[in-house]
Short mmCIF file of N, CA and C in Angstrom, two decimals:
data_model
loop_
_atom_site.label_atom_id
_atom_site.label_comp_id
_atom_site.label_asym_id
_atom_site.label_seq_id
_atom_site.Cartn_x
_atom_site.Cartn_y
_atom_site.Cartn_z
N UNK A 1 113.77 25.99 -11.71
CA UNK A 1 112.72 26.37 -10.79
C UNK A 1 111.38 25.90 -11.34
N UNK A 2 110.29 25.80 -10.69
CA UNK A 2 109.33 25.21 -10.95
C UNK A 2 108.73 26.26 -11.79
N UNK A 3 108.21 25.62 -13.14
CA UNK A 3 107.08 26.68 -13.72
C UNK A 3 106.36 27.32 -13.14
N UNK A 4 105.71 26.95 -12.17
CA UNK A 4 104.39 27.52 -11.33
C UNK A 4 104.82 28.74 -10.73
N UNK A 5 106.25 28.65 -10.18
CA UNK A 5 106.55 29.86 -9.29
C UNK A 5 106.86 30.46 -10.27
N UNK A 6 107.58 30.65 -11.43
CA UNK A 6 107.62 31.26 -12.55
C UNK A 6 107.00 32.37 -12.48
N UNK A 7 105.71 31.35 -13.41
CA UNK A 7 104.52 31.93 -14.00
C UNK A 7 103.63 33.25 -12.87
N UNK A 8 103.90 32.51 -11.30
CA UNK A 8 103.57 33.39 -9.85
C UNK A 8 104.49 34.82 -10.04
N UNK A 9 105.44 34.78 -10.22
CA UNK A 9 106.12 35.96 -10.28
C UNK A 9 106.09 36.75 -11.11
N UNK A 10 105.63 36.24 -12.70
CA UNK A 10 105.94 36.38 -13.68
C UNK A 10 104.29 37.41 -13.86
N UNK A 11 103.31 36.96 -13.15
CA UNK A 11 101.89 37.84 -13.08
C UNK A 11 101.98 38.32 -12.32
N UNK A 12 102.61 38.47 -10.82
CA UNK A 12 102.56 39.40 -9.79
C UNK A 12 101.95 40.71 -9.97
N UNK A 13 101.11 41.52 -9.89
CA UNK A 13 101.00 42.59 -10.31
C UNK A 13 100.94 43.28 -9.21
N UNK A 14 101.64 44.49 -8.87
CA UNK A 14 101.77 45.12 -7.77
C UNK A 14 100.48 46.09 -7.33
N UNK A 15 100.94 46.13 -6.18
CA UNK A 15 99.58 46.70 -5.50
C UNK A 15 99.41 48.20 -5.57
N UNK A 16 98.04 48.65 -5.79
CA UNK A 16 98.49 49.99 -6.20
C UNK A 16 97.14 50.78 -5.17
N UNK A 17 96.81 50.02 -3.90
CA UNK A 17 96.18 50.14 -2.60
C UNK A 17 97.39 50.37 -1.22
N UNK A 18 97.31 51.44 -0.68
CA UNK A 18 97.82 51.65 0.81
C UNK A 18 97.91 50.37 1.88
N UNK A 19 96.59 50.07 1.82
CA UNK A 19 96.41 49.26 2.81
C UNK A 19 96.98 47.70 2.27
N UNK A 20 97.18 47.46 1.36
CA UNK A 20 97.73 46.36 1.23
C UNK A 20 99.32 46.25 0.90
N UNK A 21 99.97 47.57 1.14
CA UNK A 21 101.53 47.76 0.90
C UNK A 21 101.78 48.28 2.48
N UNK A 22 102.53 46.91 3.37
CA UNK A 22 102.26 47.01 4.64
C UNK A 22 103.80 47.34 4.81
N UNK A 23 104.99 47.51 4.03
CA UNK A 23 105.95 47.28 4.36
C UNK A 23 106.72 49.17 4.66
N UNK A 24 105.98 49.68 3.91
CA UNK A 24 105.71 51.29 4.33
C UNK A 24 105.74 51.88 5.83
N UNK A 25 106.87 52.25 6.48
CA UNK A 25 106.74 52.57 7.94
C UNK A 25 105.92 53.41 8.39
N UNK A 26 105.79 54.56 7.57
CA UNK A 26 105.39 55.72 7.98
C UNK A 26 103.12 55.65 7.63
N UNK A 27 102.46 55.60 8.77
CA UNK A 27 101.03 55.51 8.47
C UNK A 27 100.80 56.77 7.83
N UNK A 28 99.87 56.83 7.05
CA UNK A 28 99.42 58.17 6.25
C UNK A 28 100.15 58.98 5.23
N UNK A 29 101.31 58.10 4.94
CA UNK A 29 102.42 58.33 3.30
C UNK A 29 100.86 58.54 2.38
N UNK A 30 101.47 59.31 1.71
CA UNK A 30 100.77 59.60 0.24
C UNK A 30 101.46 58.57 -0.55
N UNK A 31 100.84 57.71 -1.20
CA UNK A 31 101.30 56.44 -2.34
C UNK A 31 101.08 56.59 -3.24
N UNK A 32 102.33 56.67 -4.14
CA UNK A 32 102.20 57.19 -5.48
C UNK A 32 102.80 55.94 -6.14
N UNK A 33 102.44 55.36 -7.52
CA UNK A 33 103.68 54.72 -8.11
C UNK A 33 103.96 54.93 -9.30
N UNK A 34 104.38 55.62 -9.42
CA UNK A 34 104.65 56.21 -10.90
C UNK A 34 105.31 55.63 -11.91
N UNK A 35 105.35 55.31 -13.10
CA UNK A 35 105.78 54.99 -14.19
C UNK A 35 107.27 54.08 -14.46
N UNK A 36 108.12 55.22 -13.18
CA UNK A 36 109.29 54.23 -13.58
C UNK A 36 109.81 53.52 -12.26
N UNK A 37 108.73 53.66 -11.61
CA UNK A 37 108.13 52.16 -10.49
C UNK A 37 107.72 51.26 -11.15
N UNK A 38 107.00 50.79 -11.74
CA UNK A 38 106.20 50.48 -12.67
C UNK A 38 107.64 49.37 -13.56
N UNK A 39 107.84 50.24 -14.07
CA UNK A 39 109.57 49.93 -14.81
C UNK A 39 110.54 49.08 -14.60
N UNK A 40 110.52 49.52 -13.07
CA UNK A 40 111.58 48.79 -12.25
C UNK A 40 110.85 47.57 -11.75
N UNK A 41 109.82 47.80 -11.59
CA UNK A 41 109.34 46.65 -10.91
C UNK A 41 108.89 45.56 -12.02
N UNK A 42 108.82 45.70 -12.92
CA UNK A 42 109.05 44.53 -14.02
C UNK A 42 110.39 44.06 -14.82
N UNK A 43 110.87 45.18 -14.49
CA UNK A 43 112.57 44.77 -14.65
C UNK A 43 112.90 43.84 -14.07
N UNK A 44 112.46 43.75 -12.74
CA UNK A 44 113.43 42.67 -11.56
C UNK A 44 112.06 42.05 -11.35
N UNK A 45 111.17 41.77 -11.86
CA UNK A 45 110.31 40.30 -12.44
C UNK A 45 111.52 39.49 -13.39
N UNK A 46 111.73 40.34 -14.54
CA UNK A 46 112.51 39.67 -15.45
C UNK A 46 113.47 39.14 -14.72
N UNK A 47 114.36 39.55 -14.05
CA UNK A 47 115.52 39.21 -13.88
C UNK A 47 115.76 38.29 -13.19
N UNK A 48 114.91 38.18 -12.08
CA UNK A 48 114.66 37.00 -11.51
C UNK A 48 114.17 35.81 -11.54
N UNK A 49 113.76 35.74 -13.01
CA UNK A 49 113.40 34.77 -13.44
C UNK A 49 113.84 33.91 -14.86
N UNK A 50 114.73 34.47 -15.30
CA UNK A 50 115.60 34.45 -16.40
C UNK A 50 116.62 33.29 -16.18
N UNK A 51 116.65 31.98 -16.79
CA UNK A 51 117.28 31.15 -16.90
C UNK A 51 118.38 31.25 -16.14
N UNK A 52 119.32 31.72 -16.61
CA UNK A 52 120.64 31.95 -15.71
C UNK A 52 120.90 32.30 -14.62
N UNK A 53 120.14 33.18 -14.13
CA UNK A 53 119.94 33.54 -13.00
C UNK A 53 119.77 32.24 -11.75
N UNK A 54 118.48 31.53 -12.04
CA UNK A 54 118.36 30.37 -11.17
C UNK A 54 119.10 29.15 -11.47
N UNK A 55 120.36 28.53 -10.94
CA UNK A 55 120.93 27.37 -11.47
C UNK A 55 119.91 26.35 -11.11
N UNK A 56 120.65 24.93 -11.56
CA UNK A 56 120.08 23.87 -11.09
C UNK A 56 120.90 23.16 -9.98
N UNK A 57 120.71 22.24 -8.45
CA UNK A 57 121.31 22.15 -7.65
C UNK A 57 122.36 20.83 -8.47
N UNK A 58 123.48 21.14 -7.78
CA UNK A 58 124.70 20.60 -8.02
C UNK A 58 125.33 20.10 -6.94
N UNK A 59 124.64 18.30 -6.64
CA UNK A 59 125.00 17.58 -5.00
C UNK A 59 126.40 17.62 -4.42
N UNK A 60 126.72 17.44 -5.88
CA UNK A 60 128.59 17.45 -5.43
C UNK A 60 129.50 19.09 -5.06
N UNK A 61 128.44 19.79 -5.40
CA UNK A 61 129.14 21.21 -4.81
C UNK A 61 128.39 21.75 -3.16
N UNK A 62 129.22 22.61 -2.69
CA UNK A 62 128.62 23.22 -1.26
C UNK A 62 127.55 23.93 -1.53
N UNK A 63 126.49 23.98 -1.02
CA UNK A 63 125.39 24.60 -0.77
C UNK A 63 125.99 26.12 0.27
N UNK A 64 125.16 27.37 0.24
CA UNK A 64 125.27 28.27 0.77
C UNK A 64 123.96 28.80 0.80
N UNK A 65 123.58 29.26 2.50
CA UNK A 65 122.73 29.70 2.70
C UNK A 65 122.86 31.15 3.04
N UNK A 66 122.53 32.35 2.43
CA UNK A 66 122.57 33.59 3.42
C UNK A 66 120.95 33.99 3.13
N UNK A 67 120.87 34.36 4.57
CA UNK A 67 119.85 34.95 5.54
C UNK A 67 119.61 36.24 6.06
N UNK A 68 118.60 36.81 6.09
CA UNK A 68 118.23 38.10 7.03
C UNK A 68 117.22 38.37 7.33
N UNK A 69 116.90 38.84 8.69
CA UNK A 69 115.92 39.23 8.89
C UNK A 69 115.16 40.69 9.59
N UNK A 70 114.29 41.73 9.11
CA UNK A 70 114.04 43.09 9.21
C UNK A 70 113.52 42.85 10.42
N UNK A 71 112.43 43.79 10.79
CA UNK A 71 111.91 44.17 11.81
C UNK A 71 110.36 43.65 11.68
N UNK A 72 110.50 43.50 10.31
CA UNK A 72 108.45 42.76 9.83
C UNK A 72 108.95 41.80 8.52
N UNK A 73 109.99 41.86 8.21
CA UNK A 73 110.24 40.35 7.22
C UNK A 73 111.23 39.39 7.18
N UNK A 74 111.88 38.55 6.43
CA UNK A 74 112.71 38.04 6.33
C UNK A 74 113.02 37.38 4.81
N UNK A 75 114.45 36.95 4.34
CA UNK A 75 114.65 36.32 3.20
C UNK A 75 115.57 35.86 3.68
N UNK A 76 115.66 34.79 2.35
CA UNK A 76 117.11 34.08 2.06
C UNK A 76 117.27 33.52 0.85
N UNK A 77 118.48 33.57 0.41
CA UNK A 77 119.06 32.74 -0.83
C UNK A 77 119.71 31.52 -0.48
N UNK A 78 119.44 30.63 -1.30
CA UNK A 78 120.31 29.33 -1.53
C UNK A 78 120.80 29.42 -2.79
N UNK A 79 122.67 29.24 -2.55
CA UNK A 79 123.50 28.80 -3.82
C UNK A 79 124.36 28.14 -3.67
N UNK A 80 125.06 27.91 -5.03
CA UNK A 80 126.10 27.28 -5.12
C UNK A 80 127.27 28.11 -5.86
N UNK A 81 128.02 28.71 -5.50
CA UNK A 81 129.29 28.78 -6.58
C UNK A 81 129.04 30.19 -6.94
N UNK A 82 127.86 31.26 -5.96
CA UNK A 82 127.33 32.30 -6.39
C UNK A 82 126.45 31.97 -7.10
N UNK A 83 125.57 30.86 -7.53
CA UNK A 83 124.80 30.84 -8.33
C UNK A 83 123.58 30.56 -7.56
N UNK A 84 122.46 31.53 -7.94
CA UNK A 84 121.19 31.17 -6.86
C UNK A 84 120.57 30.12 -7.31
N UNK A 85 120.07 29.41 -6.38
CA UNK A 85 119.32 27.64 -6.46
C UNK A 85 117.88 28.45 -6.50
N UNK A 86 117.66 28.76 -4.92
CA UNK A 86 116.12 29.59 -4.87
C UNK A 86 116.07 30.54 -3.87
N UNK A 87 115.53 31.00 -3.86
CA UNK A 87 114.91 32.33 -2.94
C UNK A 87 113.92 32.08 -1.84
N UNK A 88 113.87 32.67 -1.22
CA UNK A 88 112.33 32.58 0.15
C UNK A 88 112.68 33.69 1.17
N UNK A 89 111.06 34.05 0.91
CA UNK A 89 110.73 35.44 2.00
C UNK A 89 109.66 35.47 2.38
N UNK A 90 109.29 36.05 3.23
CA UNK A 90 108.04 35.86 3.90
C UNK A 90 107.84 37.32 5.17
N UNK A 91 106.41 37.52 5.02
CA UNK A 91 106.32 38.67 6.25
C UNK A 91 106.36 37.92 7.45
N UNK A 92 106.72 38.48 8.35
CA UNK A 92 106.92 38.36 10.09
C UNK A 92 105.35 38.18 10.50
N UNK A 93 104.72 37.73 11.35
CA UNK A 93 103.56 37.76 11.82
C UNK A 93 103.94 38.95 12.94
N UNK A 94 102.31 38.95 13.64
CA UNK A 94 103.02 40.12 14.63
C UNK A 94 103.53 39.56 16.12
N UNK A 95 103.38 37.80 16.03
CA UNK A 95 103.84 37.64 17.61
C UNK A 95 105.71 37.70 17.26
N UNK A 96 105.63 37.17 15.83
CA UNK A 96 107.60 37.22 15.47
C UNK A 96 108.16 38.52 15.34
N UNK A 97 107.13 39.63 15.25
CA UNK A 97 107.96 40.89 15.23
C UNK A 97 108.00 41.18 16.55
N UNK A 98 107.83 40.69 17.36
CA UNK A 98 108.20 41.26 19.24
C UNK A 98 109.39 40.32 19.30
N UNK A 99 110.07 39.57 18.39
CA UNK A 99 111.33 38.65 18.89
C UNK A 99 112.36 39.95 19.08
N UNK A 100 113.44 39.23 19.68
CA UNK A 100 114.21 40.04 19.54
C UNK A 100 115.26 40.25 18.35
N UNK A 101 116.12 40.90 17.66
CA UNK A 101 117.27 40.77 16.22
C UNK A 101 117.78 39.25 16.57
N UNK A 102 118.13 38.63 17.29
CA UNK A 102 119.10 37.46 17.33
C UNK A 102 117.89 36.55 16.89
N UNK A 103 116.32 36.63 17.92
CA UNK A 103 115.67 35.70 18.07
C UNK A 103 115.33 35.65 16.70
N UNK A 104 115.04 36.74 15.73
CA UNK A 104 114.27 36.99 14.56
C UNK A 104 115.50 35.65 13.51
N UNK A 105 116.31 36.60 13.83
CA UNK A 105 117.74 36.26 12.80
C UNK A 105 118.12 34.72 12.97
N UNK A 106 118.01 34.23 13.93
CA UNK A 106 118.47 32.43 13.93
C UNK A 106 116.50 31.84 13.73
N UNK A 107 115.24 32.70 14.15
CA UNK A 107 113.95 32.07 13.79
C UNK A 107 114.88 31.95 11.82
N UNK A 108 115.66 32.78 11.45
CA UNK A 108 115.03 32.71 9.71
C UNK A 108 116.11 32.05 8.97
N UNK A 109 117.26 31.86 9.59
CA UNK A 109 118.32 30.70 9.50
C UNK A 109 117.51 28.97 9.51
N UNK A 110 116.74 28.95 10.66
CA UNK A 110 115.97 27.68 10.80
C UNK A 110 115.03 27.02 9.67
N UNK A 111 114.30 28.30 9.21
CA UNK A 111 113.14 28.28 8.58
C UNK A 111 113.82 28.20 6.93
N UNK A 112 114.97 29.26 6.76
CA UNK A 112 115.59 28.74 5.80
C UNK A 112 115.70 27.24 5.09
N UNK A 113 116.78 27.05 6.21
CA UNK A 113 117.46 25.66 6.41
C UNK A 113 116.52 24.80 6.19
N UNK A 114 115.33 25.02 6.97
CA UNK A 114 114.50 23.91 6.44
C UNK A 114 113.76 23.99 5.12
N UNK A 115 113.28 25.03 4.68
CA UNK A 115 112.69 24.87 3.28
C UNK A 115 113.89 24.46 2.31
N UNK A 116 115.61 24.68 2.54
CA UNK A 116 116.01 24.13 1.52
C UNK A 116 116.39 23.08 1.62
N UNK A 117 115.99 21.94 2.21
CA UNK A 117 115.93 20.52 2.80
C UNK A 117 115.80 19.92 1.46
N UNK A 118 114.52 20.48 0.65
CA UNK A 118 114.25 19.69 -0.18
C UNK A 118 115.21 19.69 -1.52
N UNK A 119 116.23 20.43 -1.23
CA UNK A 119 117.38 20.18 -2.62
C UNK A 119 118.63 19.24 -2.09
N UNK A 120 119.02 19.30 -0.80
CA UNK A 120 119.85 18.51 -0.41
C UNK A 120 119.51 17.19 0.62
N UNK A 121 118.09 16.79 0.76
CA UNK A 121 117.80 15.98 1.54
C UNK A 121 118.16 14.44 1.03
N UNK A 122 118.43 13.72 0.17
CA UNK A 122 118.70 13.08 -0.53
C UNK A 122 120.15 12.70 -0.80
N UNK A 123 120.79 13.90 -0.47
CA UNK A 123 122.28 13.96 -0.48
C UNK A 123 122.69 13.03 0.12
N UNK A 124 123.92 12.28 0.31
CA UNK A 124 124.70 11.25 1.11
C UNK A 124 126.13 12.00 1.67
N UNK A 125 126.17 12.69 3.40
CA UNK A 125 126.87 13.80 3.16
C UNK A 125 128.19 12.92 3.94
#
C-alpha cells in the first residue's frame, strides 16, 4: 500500500466533537469516548496497517470484490485468496442517501469496481 495512506491512517486522530461524528443516528447523544475507545481505536489503526494484513496484487490470481452499502455510507474490500489488496469507503452525500438499498448497493459495486481498476487494468484477461 502506498506510504502516504499509511502514514493517513496511521495519524488519523479521532474526533472528539459531536458535530463532526455524523455517523451517530440519534441527534443530541451525549458523546463520550473514553479510554478504551481510545484503545480500540488505535488497535485497528495498527491492524490495518500491518504488513500482512495488506497483500500485494497477484495478476495471475482472481481478484474479489465485496461490497456494502448503509443508509449514509459505503465500503469495500479488494482480495485475493482472502488476502486484502485495499480497502475504500466513503460517506453517502445526501442526494445518494434518498437512493433506494438496490440503487445504493449496485451505486457502490460500480464505484468499487472502478477504483480497483487501477490493480487489474493492465491485466491481459
Amino acid at each position: 500500500m502506498d506510504e502516504d495512506k499509511l502514514r493517513a491512517i496511521k495519524e488519523w486522530k479521532a474526533s472528539y466533537f459531536y458535530d463532526r461524528v455524523t455517523f451517530l443516528p440519534l441527534i443530541g447523544t451525549t458523546w463520550r469516548w473514553p479510554v478504551e475507545c481510545q484503545i480500540a481505536f488505535d488497535n485497528l489503526k495498527v491492524t490495518i496497517t500491518r504488513g500482512p494484513v495488506l497483500g500485494l496484487v497477484d495478476v495471475s490470481k482472481s481478484f474479489i470484490v465485496e461490497t456494502d452499502a448503509l443508509d449514509f455510507a459505503f465500503g469495500g474490500v479488494l482480495s485475493q485468496k482472502g488476502h486484502p489488496i485495499a480497502y475504500e469507503s466513503r460517506k453517502l452525500n445526501s442526494s445518494k442517501r434518498r437512493y433506494t438499498v438496490s440503487e445504493k448497493e449496485m451505486f457502490t459495486m460500480v464505484h468499487c469496481l472502478r477504483e480497483g481498476n487501477i490493480y487489474w487494468n493492465h491485466h491481459s484477461w
